[in-house]
Amino acid sequence: MSREHNLRKDKQEFLDTLVRRGIKDQRVLDAMKGVPREAFVGPDQAESAYDDRPLQIEEGQTISQPYIVALMTEAMQLKPNDTVLEIGTGSGYAAAVLSRVVKKVFTVERHQLLANLAQERLAKQGYNNVKVLCGDGTLGWPEHSPFDAIVVTAGAPSVPQALVRQLAIGGRLVIPAGSDRHQQQLLRITRTSEEKTETEKLSDVRFVPLVGEEGWHTGRE
Ligand code: SAH
């Protein structure tokens, strides 16, 4: 069987898995269907692109498990005209999925090499409503705020207040947080007014650490 045939077959199974695990938002499912995950990993990993598990990328980081990408995207309760900020660009895969669900995506990555690679991959695939910045995402991207939603794809020790401040009223922050460096709870924090937020616990998750001023402080990953 050809490699293309295998990837097509794997992708159908992959979509079935997302539905079986509870993803309901049709726009999220369509975006997951549309983005070629194999284009966001190195050639040595392309065969595994539709396995429902995280994969290794450069700089010792990972591209998240597809189910988690879909879960977090759905948890943001996005509308087509929304502007979203992602912290932790990594491979650019989740940014590509987001770019098909909303109008504008801003994404911040602390590793220059990853930011460059993601930018190249996104451009090559024609996702031109995504802007990539290399920097400390725990500080957000104030120039483009307020955001309708913010997603953090690395585990934070606590919720960075800079990100809460950059949410629009009614905006949602989806973030894995917790005092254990390798295990977190996925939270959805809704900014209900200038001063108030509401927090919901969604599930237990495992992410690489968020390293920065309002994140973990040492470079040990
Ligand atoms: N969303 C990514 C998964 C990224 S893994 C994807 O779809 O591939 C988490 C990423 O967060 C890593 O690339 C890591 O370098 C980055 N990261 C960790 N701390 C960060 C910070 N303070 N600011 C920006 N990026 C950060």
Tab-separated table of C-alpha atoms and ligand atoms in Angstrom:
chain	number	residue	atom	x	y	z
A	1	MET	CA	0.000	0.000	0.000
A	2	SER	CA	1.253	3.513	-0.735
A	3	ARG	CA	2.268	5.918	2.003
A	4	GLU	CA	-0.555	8.308	0.924
A	5	HIS	CA	-3.094	5.518	1.227
A	6	ASN	CA	-1.824	4.677	4.709
A	7	LEU	CA	-1.992	8.293	5.850
A	8	ARG	CA	-5.560	8.628	4.501
A	9	LYS	CA	-6.672	5.491	6.266
A	10	ASP	CA	-4.920	6.542	9.481
A	11	LYS	CA	-6.584	9.933	9.292
A	12	GLN	CA	-10.066	8.430	9.091
A	13	GLU	CA	-9.344	6.324	12.174
A	14	PHE	CA	-7.915	9.391	13.864
A	15	LEU	CA	-11.129	11.365	13.235
A	16	ASP	CA	-13.247	8.439	14.462
A	17	THR	CA	-11.149	8.386	17.642
A	18	LEU	CA	-11.758	12.085	18.290
A	19	VAL	CA	-15.533	11.597	17.955
A	20	ARG	CA	-15.470	8.468	20.109
A	21	ARG	CA	-13.539	10.295	22.827
A	22	GLY	CA	-16.209	13.000	22.906
A	23	ILE	CA	-15.261	15.869	20.575
A	24	LYS	CA	-18.546	17.321	19.309
A	25	ASP	CA	-17.842	20.738	17.788
A	26	GLN	CA	-18.119	20.151	14.042
A	27	ARG	CA	-15.902	23.136	13.230
A	28	VAL	CA	-13.152	21.689	15.395
A	29	LEU	CA	-13.521	18.261	13.759
A	30	ASP	CA	-13.400	19.856	10.293
A	31	ALA	CA	-10.225	21.745	11.230
A	32	MET	CA	-8.617	18.550	12.571
A	33	LYS	CA	-9.541	16.870	9.298
A	34	GLY	CA	-8.148	19.705	7.211
A	35	VAL	CA	-4.690	20.142	8.733
A	36	PRO	CA	-1.972	17.719	7.545
A	37	ARG	CA	-0.256	16.811	10.853
A	38	GLU	CA	2.542	15.116	8.894
A	39	ALA	CA	3.608	18.579	7.641
A	40	PHE	CA	4.404	19.697	11.209
A	41	VAL	CA	6.767	16.887	12.221
A	42	GLY	CA	10.162	15.816	10.917
A	43	PRO	CA	10.281	13.258	8.064
A	44	ASP	CA	11.237	10.492	10.526
A	45	GLN	CA	7.931	10.980	12.405
A	46	ALA	CA	5.594	11.447	9.420
A	47	GLU	CA	4.530	7.773	9.457
A	48	SER	CA	3.203	8.246	12.994
A	49	ALA	CA	1.461	11.560	12.268
A	50	TYR	CA	-2.033	10.172	12.878
A	51	ASP	CA	-1.273	8.172	15.982
A	52	ASP	CA	-3.252	9.696	18.845
A	53	ARG	CA	-0.187	10.478	20.949
A	54	PRO	CA	2.347	13.277	21.399
A	55	LEU	CA	5.411	13.169	19.102
A	56	GLN	CA	8.937	14.460	19.655
A	57	ILE	CA	9.920	17.692	17.941
A	58	GLU	CA	13.092	19.782	18.055
A	59	GLU	CA	14.523	21.296	21.291
A	60	GLY	CA	13.304	18.352	23.391
A	61	GLN	CA	9.667	19.505	23.058
A	62	THR	CA	6.552	17.660	21.906
A	63	ILE	CA	3.683	18.200	19.499
A	64	SER	CA	0.590	17.551	21.615
A	65	GLN	CA	-1.631	14.502	21.297
A	66	PRO	CA	-4.309	15.307	18.666
A	67	TYR	CA	-7.164	14.502	21.049
A	68	ILE	CA	-5.785	17.117	23.476
A	69	VAL	CA	-5.468	19.695	20.681
A	70	ALA	CA	-9.113	19.068	19.763
A	71	LEU	CA	-10.228	19.113	23.413
A	72	MET	CA	-8.491	22.427	24.131
A	73	THR	CA	-9.744	23.988	20.903
A	74	GLU	CA	-13.301	22.920	21.703
A	75	ALA	CA	-12.926	24.134	25.315
A	76	MET	CA	-12.254	27.685	24.082
A	77	GLN	CA	-15.841	27.838	22.664
A	78	LEU	CA	-14.651	29.683	19.574
A	79	LYS	CA	-16.615	31.702	17.040
A	80	PRO	CA	-15.478	32.400	13.451
A	81	ASN	CA	-14.659	36.070	14.096
A	82	ASP	CA	-12.552	35.470	17.215
A	83	THR	CA	-8.925	36.440	17.746
A	84	VAL	CA	-6.923	33.842	19.669
A	85	LEU	CA	-3.545	33.890	21.404
A	86	GLU	CA	-1.644	30.612	21.743
A	87	ILE	CA	1.314	30.264	24.123
A	88	GLY	CA	3.713	27.476	23.114
A	89	THR	CA	3.785	27.349	19.302
A	90	GLY	CA	5.960	24.214	19.264
A	91	SER	CA	5.557	22.656	15.824
A	92	GLY	CA	2.820	25.096	14.762
A	93	TYR	CA	0.257	22.278	14.460
A	94	ALA	CA	-2.238	23.575	17.036
A	95	ALA	CA	-1.895	27.084	15.572
A	96	ALA	CA	-2.770	25.646	12.154
A	97	VAL	CA	-5.871	23.953	13.596
A	98	LEU	CA	-6.884	27.227	15.298
A	99	SER	CA	-6.344	29.199	12.102
A	100	ARG	CA	-9.122	27.174	10.462
A	101	VAL	CA	-11.569	27.821	13.310
A	102	VAL	CA	-11.087	31.570	13.953
A	103	LYS	CA	-10.206	34.754	12.102
A	104	LYS	CA	-6.796	35.551	13.597
A	105	VAL	CA	-4.201	33.606	15.564
A	106	PHE	CA	-1.222	35.023	17.457
A	107	THR	CA	1.230	32.487	18.823
A	108	VAL	CA	4.314	32.856	21.052
A	109	GLU	CA	7.222	30.387	21.351
A	110	ARG	CA	10.304	30.778	23.563
A	111	HIS	CA	12.679	28.730	21.371
A	112	GLN	CA	13.844	30.675	18.320
A	113	LEU	CA	14.437	27.513	16.269
A	114	LEU	CA	10.886	26.266	16.881
A	115	ALA	CA	9.375	29.690	16.171
A	116	ASN	CA	11.248	29.821	12.849
A	117	LEU	CA	10.334	26.271	11.840
A	118	ALA	CA	6.676	26.777	12.760
A	119	GLN	CA	6.535	30.012	10.800
A	120	GLU	CA	7.979	28.255	7.742
A	121	ARG	CA	5.609	25.301	8.013
A	122	LEU	CA	2.551	27.515	8.495
A	123	ALA	CA	3.510	29.675	5.509
A	124	LYS	CA	4.162	26.638	3.321
A	125	GLN	CA	0.690	25.274	4.119
A	126	GLY	CA	-0.904	28.672	3.390
A	127	TYR	CA	-2.074	29.483	6.934
A	128	ASN	CA	-1.576	33.206	6.566
A	129	ASN	CA	-3.847	34.389	9.391
A	130	VAL	CA	-1.233	33.248	11.969
A	131	LYS	CA	1.500	35.485	13.414
A	132	VAL	CA	4.429	33.898	15.287
A	133	LEU	CA	6.535	35.702	17.908
A	134	CYS	CA	9.638	34.413	19.676
A	135	GLY	CA	9.476	35.449	23.341
A	136	ASP	CA	8.184	34.689	26.821
A	137	GLY	CA	4.528	33.814	26.393
A	138	THR	CA	3.773	34.037	30.116
A	139	LEU	CA	3.681	37.778	29.449
A	140	GLY	CA	1.227	37.341	26.565
A	141	TRP	CA	1.296	39.645	23.540
A	142	PRO	CA	-0.165	42.895	24.897
A	143	GLU	CA	-0.015	44.833	21.592
A	144	HIS	CA	-2.679	42.551	20.082
A	145	SER	CA	-4.898	42.214	23.152
A	146	PRO	CA	-7.683	41.866	24.129
A	147	PHE	CA	-8.135	38.272	22.951
A	148	ASP	CA	-11.425	36.382	22.730
A	149	ALA	CA	-9.550	33.291	23.854
A	150	ILE	CA	-6.071	32.291	24.997
A	151	VAL	CA	-4.692	28.758	25.041
A	152	VAL	CA	-1.496	27.704	26.791
A	153	THR	CA	0.007	24.446	25.519
A	154	ALA	CA	2.617	24.017	28.264
A	155	GLY	CA	2.085	23.295	31.976
A	156	ALA	CA	2.068	26.359	34.263
A	157	PRO	CA	2.774	26.337	38.036
A	158	SER	CA	-0.059	28.866	38.415
A	159	VAL	CA	-2.215	31.017	36.154
A	160	PRO	CA	-0.169	33.917	34.671
A	161	GLN	CA	-2.050	37.090	35.557
A	162	ALA	CA	-0.734	38.880	32.449
A	163	LEU	CA	-2.778	36.441	30.374
A	164	VAL	CA	-5.964	37.008	32.386
A	165	ARG	CA	-5.513	40.772	31.890
A	166	GLN	CA	-5.244	40.292	28.121
A	167	LEU	CA	-8.606	38.496	27.863
A	168	ALA	CA	-11.612	40.397	26.568
A	169	ILE	CA	-14.588	40.495	28.954
A	170	GLY	CA	-16.299	37.172	28.264
A	171	GLY	CA	-12.977	35.765	26.995
A	172	ARG	CA	-11.760	32.243	27.873
A	173	LEU	CA	-8.276	31.128	28.955
A	174	VAL	CA	-7.626	27.387	28.617
A	175	ILE	CA	-4.496	26.363	30.513
A	176	PRO	CA	-2.913	23.286	32.105
A	177	ALA	CA	-1.846	24.365	35.610
A	178	GLY	CA	-0.603	22.770	38.804
A	179	SER	CA	2.267	22.582	41.270
A	180	ASP	CA	3.605	19.283	39.847
A	181	ARG	CA	5.988	20.038	36.975
A	182	HIS	CA	4.849	17.051	34.899
A	183	GLN	CA	1.155	16.784	35.617
A	184	GLN	CA	-1.549	19.419	35.505
A	185	GLN	CA	-5.249	20.100	35.561
A	186	LEU	CA	-6.743	21.609	32.465
A	187	LEU	CA	-8.595	24.771	33.505
A	188	ARG	CA	-10.990	27.092	31.704
A	189	ILE	CA	-10.960	30.579	33.169
A	190	THR	CA	-13.655	32.927	31.895
A	191	ARG	CA	-13.263	36.642	32.461
A	192	THR	CA	-16.792	37.571	33.478
A	193	SER	CA	-16.111	41.270	34.192
A	194	GLU	CA	-13.177	43.695	34.511
A	195	GLU	CA	-12.375	42.279	37.963
A	196	LYS	CA	-13.970	38.820	38.069
A	197	THR	CA	-13.147	35.415	36.650
A	198	GLU	CA	-14.787	31.991	36.855
A	199	THR	CA	-12.682	28.819	36.863
A	200	GLU	CA	-13.772	25.359	35.704
A	201	LYS	CA	-11.672	22.181	35.990
A	202	LEU	CA	-11.860	20.178	32.775
A	203	SER	CA	-9.519	17.172	33.087
A	204	ASP	CA	-6.117	15.818	34.156
A	205	VAL	CA	-3.369	16.341	31.577
A	206	ARG	CA	0.429	16.127	31.112
A	207	PHE	CA	2.348	18.867	29.339
A	208	VAL	CA	5.975	19.967	29.042
A	209	PRO	CA	6.639	22.847	31.478
A	210	LEU	CA	5.849	26.481	30.753
A	211	VAL	CA	9.180	28.230	31.383
A	212	GLY	CA	9.181	31.995	31.932
A	213	GLU	CA	8.616	34.964	34.168
A	214	GLU	CA	5.119	33.838	35.219
A	215	GLY	CA	5.952	30.153	34.662
A	216	TRP	CA	8.587	27.701	35.957
A	217	HIS	CA	11.830	29.487	36.667
A	218	THR	CA	14.658	27.110	35.826
A	219	GLY	CA	15.580	26.079	32.307
A	220	ARG	CA	15.452	22.379	33.306
A	221	GLU	CA	12.881	20.757	31.032
B	1	SAH	N1	1.123	23.668	20.540
B	1	SAH	C1	2.298	22.888	20.215
B	1	SAH	C2	2.763	22.005	21.364
B	1	SAH	C3	3.882	22.664	22.013
B	1	SAH	S1	4.707	21.920	23.360
B	1	SAH	C4	2.105	22.087	18.952
B	1	SAH	O1	0.998	22.055	18.412
B	1	SAH	O2	3.084	21.515	18.463
B	1	SAH	C5	4.880	23.384	24.353
B	1	SAH	C6	5.745	24.477	23.780
B	1	SAH	O3	5.720	25.552	24.716
B	1	SAH	C7	7.200	24.108	23.610
B	1	SAH	O4	7.581	24.313	22.276
B	1	SAH	C8	7.947	25.063	24.547
B	1	SAH	O5	9.183	25.494	24.043
B	1	SAH	C9	6.963	26.215	24.648
B	1	SAH	N2	7.089	27.080	25.816
B	1	SAH	C10	7.383	26.756	27.096
B	1	SAH	N3	7.392	27.860	27.882
B	1	SAH	C11	7.074	28.911	27.064
B	1	SAH	C12	6.919	30.321	27.260
B	1	SAH	N4	7.066	30.895	28.453
B	1	SAH	N5	6.606	31.089	26.196
B	1	SAH	C13	6.438	30.549	24.965
B	1	SAH	N6	6.590	29.236	24.712
B	1	SAH	C14	6.891	28.422	25.747
